[in-house]
Coordinates of N, CA and C in Angstrom, one line a residue:
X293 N -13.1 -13.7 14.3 CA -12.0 -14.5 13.7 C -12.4 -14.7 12.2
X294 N -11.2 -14.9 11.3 CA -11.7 -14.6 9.7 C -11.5 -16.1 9.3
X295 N -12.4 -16.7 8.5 CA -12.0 -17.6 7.8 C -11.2 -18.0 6.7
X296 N -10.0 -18.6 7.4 CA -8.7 -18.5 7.0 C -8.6 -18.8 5.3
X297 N -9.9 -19.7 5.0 CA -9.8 -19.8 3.8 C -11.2 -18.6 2.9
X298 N -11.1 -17.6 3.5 CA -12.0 -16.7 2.9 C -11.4 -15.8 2.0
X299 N -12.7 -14.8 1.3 CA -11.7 -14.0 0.3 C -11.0 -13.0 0.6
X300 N -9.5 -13.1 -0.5 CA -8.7 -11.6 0.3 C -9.0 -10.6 -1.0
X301 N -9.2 -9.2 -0.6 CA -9.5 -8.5 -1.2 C -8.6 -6.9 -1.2
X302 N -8.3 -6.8 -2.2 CA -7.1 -5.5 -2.4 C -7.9 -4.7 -2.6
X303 N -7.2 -3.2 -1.4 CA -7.8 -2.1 -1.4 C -7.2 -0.9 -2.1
X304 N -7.1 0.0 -3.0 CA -6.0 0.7 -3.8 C -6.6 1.7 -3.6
X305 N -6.4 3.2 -2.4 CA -6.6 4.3 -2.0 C -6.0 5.2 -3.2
X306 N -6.4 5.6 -4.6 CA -5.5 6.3 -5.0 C -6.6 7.4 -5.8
X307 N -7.1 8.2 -4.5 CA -7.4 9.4 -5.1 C -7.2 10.5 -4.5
X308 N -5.9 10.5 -3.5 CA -5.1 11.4 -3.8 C -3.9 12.4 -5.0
X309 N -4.3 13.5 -4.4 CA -3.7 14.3 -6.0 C -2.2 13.8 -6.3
X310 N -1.3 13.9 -4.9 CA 0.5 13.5 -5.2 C 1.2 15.0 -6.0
X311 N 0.9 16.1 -4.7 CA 1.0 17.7 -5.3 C 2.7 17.1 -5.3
X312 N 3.6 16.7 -4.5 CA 4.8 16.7 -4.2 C 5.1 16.0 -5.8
X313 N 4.5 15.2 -6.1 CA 5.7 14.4 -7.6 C 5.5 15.7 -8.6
X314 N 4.9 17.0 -8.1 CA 5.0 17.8 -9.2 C 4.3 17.5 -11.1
X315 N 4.0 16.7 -10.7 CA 2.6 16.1 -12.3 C 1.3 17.0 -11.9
X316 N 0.7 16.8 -13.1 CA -0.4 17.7 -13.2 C -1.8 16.7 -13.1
X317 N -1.5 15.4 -13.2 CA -2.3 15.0 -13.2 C -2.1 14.3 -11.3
X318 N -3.7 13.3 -10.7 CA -3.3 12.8 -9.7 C -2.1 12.0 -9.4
X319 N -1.4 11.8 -8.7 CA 0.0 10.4 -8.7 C -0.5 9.4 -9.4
X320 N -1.5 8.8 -8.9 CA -1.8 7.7 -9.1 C -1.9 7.5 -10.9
X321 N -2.4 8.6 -11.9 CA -2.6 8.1 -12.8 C -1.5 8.7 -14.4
X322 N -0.1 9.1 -13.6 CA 1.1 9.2 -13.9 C 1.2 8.1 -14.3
X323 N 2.0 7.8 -16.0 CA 2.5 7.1 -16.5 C 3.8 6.4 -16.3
X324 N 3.9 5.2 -16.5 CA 5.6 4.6 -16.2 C 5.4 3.6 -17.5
X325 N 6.4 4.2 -18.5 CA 6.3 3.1 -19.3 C 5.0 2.5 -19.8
X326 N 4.2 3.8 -20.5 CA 3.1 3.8 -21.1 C 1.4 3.4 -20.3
X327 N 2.2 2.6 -18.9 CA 0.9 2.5 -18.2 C 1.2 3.3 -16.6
X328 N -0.4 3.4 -16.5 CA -0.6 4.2 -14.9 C 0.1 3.5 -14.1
X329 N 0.6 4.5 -12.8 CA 1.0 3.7 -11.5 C 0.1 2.4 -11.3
X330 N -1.0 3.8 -11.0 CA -2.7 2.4 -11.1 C -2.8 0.9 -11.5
X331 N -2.8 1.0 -12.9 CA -2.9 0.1 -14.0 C -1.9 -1.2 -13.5
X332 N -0.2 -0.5 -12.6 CA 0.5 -1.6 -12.7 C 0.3 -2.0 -10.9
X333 N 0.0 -1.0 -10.4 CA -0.4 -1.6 -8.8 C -1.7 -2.6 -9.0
X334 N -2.5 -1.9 -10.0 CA -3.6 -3.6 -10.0 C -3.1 -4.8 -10.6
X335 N -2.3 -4.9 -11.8 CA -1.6 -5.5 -12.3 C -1.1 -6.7 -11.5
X336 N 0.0 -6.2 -10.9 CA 0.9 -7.0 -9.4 C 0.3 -7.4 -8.5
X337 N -1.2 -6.9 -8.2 CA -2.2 -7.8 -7.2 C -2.5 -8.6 -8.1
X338 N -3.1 -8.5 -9.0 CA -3.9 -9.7 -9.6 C -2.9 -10.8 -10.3
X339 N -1.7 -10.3 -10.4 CA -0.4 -11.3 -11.0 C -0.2 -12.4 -9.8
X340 N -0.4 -11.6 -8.7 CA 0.2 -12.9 -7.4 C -0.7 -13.7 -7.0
X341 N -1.9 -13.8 -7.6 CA -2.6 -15.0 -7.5 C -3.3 -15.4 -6.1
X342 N -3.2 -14.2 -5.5 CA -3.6 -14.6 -3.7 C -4.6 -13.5 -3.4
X343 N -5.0 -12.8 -4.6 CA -5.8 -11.7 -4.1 C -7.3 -12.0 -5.3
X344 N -8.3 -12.0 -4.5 CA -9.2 -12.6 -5.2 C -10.2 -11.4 -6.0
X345 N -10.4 -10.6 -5.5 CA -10.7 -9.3 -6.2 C -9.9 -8.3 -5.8
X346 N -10.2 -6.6 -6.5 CA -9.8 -5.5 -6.3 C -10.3 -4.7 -6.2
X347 N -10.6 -3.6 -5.3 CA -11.6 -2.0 -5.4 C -10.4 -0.7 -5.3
X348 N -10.4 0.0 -6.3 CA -9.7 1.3 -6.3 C -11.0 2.0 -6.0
X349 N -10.0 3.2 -5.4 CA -10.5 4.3 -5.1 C -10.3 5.6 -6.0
X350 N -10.6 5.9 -6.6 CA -9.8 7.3 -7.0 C -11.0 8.4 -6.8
X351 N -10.8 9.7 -7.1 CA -11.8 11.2 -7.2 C -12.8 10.7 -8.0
X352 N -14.2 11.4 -6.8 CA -15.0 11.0 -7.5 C -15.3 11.1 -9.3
X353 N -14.7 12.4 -9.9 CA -14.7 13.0 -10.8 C -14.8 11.6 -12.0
X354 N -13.4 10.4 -11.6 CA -12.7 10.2 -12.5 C -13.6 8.7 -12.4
X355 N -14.2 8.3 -11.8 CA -14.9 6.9 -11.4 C -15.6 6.4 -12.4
X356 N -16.4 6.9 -13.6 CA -16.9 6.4 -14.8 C -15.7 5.9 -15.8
X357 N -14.8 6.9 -15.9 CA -13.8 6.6 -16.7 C -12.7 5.3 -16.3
X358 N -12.1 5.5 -14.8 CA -11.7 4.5 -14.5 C -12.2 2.9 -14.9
X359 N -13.9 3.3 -14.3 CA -14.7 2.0 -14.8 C -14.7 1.4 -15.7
X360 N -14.6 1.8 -17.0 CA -15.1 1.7 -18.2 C -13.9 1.0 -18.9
X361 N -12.4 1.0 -18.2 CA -11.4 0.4 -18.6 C -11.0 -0.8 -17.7
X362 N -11.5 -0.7 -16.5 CA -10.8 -1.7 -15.1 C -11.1 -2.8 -15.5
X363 N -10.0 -3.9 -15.7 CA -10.4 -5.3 -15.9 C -11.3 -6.2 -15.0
X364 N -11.2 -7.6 -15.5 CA -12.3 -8.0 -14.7 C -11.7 -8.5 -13.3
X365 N -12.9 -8.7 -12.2 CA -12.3 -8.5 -10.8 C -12.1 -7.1 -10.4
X366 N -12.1 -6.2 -11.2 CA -11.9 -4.7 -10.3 C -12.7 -4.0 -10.4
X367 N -13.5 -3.8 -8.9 CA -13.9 -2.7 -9.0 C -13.7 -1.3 -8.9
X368 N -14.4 0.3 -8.8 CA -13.8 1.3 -8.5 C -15.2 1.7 -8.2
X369 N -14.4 3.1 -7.3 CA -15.4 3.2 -6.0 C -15.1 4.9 -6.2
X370 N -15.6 6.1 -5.5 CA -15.2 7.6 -5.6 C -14.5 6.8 -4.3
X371 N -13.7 7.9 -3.6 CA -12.8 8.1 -2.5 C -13.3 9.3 -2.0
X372 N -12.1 10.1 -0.8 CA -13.0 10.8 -0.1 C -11.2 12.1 0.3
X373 N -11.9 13.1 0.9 CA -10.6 14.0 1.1 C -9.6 13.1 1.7
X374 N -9.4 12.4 2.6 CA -8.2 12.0 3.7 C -8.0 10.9 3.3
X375 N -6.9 10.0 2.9 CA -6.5 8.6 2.9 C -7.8 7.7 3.9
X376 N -7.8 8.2 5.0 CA -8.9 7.5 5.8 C -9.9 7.5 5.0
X377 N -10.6 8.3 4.4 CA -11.9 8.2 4.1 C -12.2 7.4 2.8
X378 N -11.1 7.5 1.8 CA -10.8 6.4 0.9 C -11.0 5.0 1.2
X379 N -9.8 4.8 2.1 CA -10.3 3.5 3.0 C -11.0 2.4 3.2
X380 N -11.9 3.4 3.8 CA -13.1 3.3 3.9 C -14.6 3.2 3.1
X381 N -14.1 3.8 2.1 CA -14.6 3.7 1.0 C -14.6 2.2 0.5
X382 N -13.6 2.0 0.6 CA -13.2 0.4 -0.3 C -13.3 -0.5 0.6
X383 N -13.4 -0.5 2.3 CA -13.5 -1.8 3.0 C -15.5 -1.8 3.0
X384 N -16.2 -0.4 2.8 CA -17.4 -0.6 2.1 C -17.9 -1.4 0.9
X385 N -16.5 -1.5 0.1 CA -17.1 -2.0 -0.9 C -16.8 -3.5 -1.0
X386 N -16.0 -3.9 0.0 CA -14.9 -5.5 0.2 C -16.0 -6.3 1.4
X387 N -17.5 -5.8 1.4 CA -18.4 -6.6 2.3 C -17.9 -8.3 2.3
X388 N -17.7 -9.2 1.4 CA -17.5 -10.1 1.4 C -15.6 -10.2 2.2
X389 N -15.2 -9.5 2.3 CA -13.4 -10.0 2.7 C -13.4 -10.6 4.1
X390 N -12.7 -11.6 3.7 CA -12.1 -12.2 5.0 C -10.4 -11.6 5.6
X391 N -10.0 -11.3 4.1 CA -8.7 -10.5 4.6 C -8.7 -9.4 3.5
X392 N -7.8 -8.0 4.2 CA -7.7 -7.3 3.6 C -6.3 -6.5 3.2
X393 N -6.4 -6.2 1.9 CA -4.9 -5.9 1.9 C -4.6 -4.7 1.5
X394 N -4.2 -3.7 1.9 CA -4.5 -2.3 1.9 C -3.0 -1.3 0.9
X395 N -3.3 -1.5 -0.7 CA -1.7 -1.0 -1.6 C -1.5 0.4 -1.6
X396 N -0.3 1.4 -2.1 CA -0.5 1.8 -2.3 C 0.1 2.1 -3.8
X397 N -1.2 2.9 -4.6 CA -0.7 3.0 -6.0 C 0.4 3.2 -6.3
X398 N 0.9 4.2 -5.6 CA 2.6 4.8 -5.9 C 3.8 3.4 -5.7
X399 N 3.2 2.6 -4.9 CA 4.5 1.6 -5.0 C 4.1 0.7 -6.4
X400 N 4.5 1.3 -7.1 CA 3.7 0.6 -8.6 C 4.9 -0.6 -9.3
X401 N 5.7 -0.4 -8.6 CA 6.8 -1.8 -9.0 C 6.8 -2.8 -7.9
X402 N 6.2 -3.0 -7.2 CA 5.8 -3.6 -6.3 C 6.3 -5.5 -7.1
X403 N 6.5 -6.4 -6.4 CA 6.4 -7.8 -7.2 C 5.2 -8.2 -6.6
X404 N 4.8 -9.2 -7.7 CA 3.7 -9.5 -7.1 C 3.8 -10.4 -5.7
X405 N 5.0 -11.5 -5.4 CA 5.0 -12.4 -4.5 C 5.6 -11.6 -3.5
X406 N 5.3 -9.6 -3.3 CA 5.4 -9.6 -1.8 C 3.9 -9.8 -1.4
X407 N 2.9 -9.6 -2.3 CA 1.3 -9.9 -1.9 C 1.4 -11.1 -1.5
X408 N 2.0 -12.0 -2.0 CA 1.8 -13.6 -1.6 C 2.1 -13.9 0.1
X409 N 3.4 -12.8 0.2 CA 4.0 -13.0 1.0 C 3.5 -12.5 2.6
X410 N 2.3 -11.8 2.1 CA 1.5 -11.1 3.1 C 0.2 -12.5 3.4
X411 N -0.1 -12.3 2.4 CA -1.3 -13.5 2.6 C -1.3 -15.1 3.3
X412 N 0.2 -15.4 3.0 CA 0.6 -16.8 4.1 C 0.4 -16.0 5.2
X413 N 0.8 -15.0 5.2 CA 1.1 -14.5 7.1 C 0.2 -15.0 7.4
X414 N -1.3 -14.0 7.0 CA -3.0 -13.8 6.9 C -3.4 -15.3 7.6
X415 N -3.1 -16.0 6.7 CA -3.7 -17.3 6.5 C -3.2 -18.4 7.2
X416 N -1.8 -18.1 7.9 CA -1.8 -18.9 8.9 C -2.0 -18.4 10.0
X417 N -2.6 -17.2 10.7 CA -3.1 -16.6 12.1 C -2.6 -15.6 12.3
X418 N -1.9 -14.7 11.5 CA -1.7 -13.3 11.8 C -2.9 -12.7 11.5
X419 N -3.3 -11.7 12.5 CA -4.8 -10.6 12.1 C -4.2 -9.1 11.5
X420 N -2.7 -9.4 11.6 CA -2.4 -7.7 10.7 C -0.6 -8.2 10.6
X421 N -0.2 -7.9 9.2 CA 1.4 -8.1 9.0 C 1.3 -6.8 7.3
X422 N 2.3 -6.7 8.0 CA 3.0 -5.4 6.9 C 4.4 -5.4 6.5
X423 N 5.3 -5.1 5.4 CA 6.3 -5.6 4.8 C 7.4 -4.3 5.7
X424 N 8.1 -4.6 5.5 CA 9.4 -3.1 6.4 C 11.0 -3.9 5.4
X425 N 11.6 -3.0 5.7 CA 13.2 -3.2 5.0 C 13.7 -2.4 6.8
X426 N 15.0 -3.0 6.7 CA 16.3 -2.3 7.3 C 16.3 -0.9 7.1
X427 N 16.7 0.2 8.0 CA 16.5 1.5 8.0 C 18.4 1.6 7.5
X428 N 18.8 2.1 6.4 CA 20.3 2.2 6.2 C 20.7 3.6 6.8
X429 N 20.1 4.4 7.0 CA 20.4 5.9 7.4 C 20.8 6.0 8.8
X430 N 21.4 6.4 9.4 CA 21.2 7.3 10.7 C 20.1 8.0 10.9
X431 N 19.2 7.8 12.0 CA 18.0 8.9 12.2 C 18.1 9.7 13.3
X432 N 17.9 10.7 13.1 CA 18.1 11.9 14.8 C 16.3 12.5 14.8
X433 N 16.5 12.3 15.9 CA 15.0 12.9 16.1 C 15.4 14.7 16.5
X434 N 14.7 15.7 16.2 CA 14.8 17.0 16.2 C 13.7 17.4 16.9
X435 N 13.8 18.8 17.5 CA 12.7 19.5 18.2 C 12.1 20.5 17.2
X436 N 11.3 21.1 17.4 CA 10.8 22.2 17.0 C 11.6 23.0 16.2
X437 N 13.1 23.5 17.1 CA 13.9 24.2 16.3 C 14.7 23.8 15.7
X438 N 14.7 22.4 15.1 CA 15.6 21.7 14.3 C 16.6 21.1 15.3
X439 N 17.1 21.6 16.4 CA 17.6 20.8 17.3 C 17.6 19.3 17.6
X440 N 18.9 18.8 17.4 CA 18.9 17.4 17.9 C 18.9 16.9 19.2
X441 N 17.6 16.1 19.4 CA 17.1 15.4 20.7 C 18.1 14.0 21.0
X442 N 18.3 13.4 19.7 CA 18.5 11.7 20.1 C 18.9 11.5 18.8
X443 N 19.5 10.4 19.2 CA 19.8 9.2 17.7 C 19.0 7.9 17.9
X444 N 17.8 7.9 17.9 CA 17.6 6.2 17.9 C 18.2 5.0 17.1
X445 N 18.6 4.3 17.9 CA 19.4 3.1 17.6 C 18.8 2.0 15.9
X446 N 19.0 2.2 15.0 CA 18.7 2.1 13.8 C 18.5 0.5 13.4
X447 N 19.0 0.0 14.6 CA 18.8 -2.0 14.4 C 17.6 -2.5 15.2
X448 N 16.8 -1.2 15.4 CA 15.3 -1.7 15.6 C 14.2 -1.2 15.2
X449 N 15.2 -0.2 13.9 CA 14.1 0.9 13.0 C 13.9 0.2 12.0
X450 N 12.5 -0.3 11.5 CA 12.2 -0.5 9.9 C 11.5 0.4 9.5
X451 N 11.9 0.6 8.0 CA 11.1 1.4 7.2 C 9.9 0.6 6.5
X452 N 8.5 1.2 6.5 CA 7.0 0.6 6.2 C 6.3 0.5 4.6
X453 N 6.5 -0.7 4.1 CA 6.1 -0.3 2.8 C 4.4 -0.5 2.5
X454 N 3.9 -1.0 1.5 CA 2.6 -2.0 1.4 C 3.0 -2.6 0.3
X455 N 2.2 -4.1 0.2 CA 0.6 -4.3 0.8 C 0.5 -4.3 2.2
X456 N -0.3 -3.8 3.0 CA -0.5 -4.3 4.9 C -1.9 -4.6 4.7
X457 N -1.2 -5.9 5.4 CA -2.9 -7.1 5.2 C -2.8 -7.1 6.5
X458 N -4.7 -7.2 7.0 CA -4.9 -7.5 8.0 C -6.7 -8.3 8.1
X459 N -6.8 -8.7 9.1 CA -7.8 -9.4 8.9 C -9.8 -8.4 9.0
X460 N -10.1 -8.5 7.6 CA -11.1 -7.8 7.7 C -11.6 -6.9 9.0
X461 N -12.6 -7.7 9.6 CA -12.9 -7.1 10.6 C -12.2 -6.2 11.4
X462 N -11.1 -6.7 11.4 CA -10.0 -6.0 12.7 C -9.5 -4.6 11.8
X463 N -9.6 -4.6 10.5 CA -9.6 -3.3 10.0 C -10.3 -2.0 9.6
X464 N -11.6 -3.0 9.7 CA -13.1 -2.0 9.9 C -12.7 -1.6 11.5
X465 N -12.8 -2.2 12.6 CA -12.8 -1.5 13.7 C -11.8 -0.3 13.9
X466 N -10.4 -0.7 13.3 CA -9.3 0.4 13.0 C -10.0 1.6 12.7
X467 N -10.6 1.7 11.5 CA -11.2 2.5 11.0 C -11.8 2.8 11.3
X468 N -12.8 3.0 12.2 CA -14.4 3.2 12.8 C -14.1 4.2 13.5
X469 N -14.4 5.6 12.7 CA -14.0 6.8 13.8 C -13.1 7.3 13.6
X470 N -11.8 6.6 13.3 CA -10.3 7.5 14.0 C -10.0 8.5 13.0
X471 N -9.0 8.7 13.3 CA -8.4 10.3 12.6 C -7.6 9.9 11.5
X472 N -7.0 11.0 10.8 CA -6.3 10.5 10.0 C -4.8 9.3 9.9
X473 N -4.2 8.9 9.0 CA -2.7 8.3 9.7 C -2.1 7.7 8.7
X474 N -0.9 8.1 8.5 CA 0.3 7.8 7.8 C -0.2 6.3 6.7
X475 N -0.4 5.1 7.8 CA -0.7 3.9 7.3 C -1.7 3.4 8.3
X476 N -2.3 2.4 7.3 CA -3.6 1.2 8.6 C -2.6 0.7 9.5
X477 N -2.1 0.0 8.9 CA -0.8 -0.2 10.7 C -1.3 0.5 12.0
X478 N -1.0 1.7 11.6 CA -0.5 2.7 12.3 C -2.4 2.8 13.7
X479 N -3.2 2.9 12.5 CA -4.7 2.2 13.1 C -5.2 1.3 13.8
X480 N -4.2 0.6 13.8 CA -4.4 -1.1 14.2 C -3.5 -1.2 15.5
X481 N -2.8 -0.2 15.2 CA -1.8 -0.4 17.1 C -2.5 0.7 18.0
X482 N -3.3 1.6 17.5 CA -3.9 2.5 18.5 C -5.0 1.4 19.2
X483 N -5.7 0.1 18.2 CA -6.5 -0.6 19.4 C -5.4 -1.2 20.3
X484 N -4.4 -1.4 20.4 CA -3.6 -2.5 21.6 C -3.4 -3.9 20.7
X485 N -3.4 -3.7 19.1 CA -3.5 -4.9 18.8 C -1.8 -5.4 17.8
X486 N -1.2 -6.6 17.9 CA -0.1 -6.7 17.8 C -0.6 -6.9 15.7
X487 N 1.0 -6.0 15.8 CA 1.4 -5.7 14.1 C 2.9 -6.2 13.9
X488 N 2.6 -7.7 13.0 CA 3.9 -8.2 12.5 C 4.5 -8.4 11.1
X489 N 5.8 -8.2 11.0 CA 6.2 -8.1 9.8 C 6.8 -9.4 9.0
X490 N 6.7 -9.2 7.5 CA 7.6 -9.6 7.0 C 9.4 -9.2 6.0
X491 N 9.9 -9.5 5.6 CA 10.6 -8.7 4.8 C 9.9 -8.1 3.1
X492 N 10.6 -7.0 3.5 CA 9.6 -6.3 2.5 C 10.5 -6.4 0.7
X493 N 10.6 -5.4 0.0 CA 10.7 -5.9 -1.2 C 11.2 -4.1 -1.7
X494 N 12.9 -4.0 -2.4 CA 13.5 -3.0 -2.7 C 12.3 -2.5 -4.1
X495 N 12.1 -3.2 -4.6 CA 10.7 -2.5 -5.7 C 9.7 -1.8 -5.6
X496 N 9.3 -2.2 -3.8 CA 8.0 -2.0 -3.7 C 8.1 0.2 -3.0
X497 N 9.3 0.6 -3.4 CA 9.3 1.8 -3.2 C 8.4 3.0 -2.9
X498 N 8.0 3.9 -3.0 CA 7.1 4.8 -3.0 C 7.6 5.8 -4.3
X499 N 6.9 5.9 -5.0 CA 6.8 7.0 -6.1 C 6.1 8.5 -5.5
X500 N 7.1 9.3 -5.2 CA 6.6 10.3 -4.5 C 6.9 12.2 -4.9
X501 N 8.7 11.8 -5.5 CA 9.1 13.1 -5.7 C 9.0 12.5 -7.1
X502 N 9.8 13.7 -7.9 CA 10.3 13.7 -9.1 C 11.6 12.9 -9.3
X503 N 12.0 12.7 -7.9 CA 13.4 12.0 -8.3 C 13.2 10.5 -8.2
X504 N 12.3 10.4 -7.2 CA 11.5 8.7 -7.3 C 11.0 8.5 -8.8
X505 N 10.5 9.4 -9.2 CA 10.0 8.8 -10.9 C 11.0 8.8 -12.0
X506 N 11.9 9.7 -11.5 CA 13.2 8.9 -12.3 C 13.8 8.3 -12.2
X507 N 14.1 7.6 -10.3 CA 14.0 6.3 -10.6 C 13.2 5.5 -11.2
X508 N 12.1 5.0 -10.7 CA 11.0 4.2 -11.3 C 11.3 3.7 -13.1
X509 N 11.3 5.1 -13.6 CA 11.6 4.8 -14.7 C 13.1 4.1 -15.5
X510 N 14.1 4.8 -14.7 CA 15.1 3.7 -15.0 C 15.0 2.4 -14.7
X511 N 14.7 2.1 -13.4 CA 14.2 0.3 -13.5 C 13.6 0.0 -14.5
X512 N 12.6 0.2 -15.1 CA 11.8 -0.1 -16.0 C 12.9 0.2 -17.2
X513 N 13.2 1.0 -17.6 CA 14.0 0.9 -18.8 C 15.5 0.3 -18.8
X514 N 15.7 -0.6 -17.8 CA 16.9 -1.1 -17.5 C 16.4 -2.8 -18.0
X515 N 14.8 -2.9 -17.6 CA 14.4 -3.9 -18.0 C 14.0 -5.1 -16.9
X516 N 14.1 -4.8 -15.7 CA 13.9 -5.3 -14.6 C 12.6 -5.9 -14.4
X517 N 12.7 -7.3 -14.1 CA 11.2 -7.9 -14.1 C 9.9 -7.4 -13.4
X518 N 9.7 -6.4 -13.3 CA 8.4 -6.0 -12.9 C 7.4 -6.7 -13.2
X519 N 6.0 -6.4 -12.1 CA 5.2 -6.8 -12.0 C 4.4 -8.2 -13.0
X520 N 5.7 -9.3 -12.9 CA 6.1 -10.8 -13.0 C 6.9 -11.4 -12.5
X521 N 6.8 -12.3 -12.1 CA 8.0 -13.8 -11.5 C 9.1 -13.7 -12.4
X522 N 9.9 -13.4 -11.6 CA 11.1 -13.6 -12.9 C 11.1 -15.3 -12.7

């Protein structure tokens, strides 16, 4: 059990390349309005005041350089081929966390008070809570040959954003071994262990195609309070 008043500590896996947004550089260190994804995902943790340090991950390549700029509170770490091994990387380096909260760079307009909003969960006795929105689409599940199997019923579908905070330990054991996987969530229900939500946050998007970065960028040049309280 974690001591509810211990430290929470932000984990930022972003040394993945992000071949799909079509940049030449990794996702993570794509510009929005002069700063990195990066830059504004550490930003929005350290703005919400509930996260007590930070460890990015990125290619080992890029780890001196990152360093040499990361404010204070942040550390950086190399990362590893698979999101998992990143991870892992960074709950190596979060030895002291009592809770952990696992971002991803790409949701770089994130507000800061959905972090907040994870950390009450934390801190009043949830051991793992993750943000989701309402699914607005119709979903059909397909077979192999694109054939439609089903429609599951869409008022019990949420879509998964981050931060997903969960209580240290219980997310080293996640980790310990397993394979790769979409999200830590997703790690944390293969033990049998319950994963609760709260409402998640239309900013905290994923930056993924080209068309998500032209969104991204129109919020921002529309003038939208990012990564601050309005």
């Amino acid at each position: 059990m974690s001591d509810r008043n211990g430290p929470v500590v932000g984990v930022i896996p972003a040394a993945g390349r992000g071949v799909r947004l079509g940049e030449s550089l990794p996702k993570a260190f794509v510009e929005l309005d002069g700063r990195t994804m990066l830059d504004r995902a550490v930003e929005a943790m350290l703005a919400s005041a509930v996260v007590d340090r930070v460890v990015v991950v990125v290619p080992p390549e890029l780890v001196a350089s990152v360093a040499a700029t990361a404010p204070a509170r942040v550390c950086v770490v190399a990362g590893g081929a698979e999101r998992t091994d990143s991870v892992r990387a960074g709950l190596a380096a979060a030895e002291d966390a009592a809770y952990v909260l696992v971002h991803d760079a790409a949701r770089a307009l994130t507000p800061p008070r959905l972090f907040a909003r994870i950390v009450v969960e934390l801190r009043g006795g949830r051991s793992a809570v993750i943000p989701v929105l309402p699914v607005a689409d119709t979903v059909k599940s397909v077979d192999r040959d694109g054939r439609v199997t089903g429609t599951p019923d869409r008022s019990v579908l949420r879509a998964v954003q981050t931060p997903q905070g969960f209580e240290a330990g219980l997310l080293r054991r996640a980790n310990a071994g397993a394979g790769d996987a979409t999200d830590d969530a997703g790690l944390v229900e293969r033990l049998g262990e319950g994963v609760y939500t709260v409402p998640g946050e239309p900013l905290a998007f994923k930056i993924t195609t080209p068309l998500d970065l032209v969104l991204a960028r129109a919020v921002l040049a529309a003038g939208a309070p990012v990564g601050q309280e309005s």
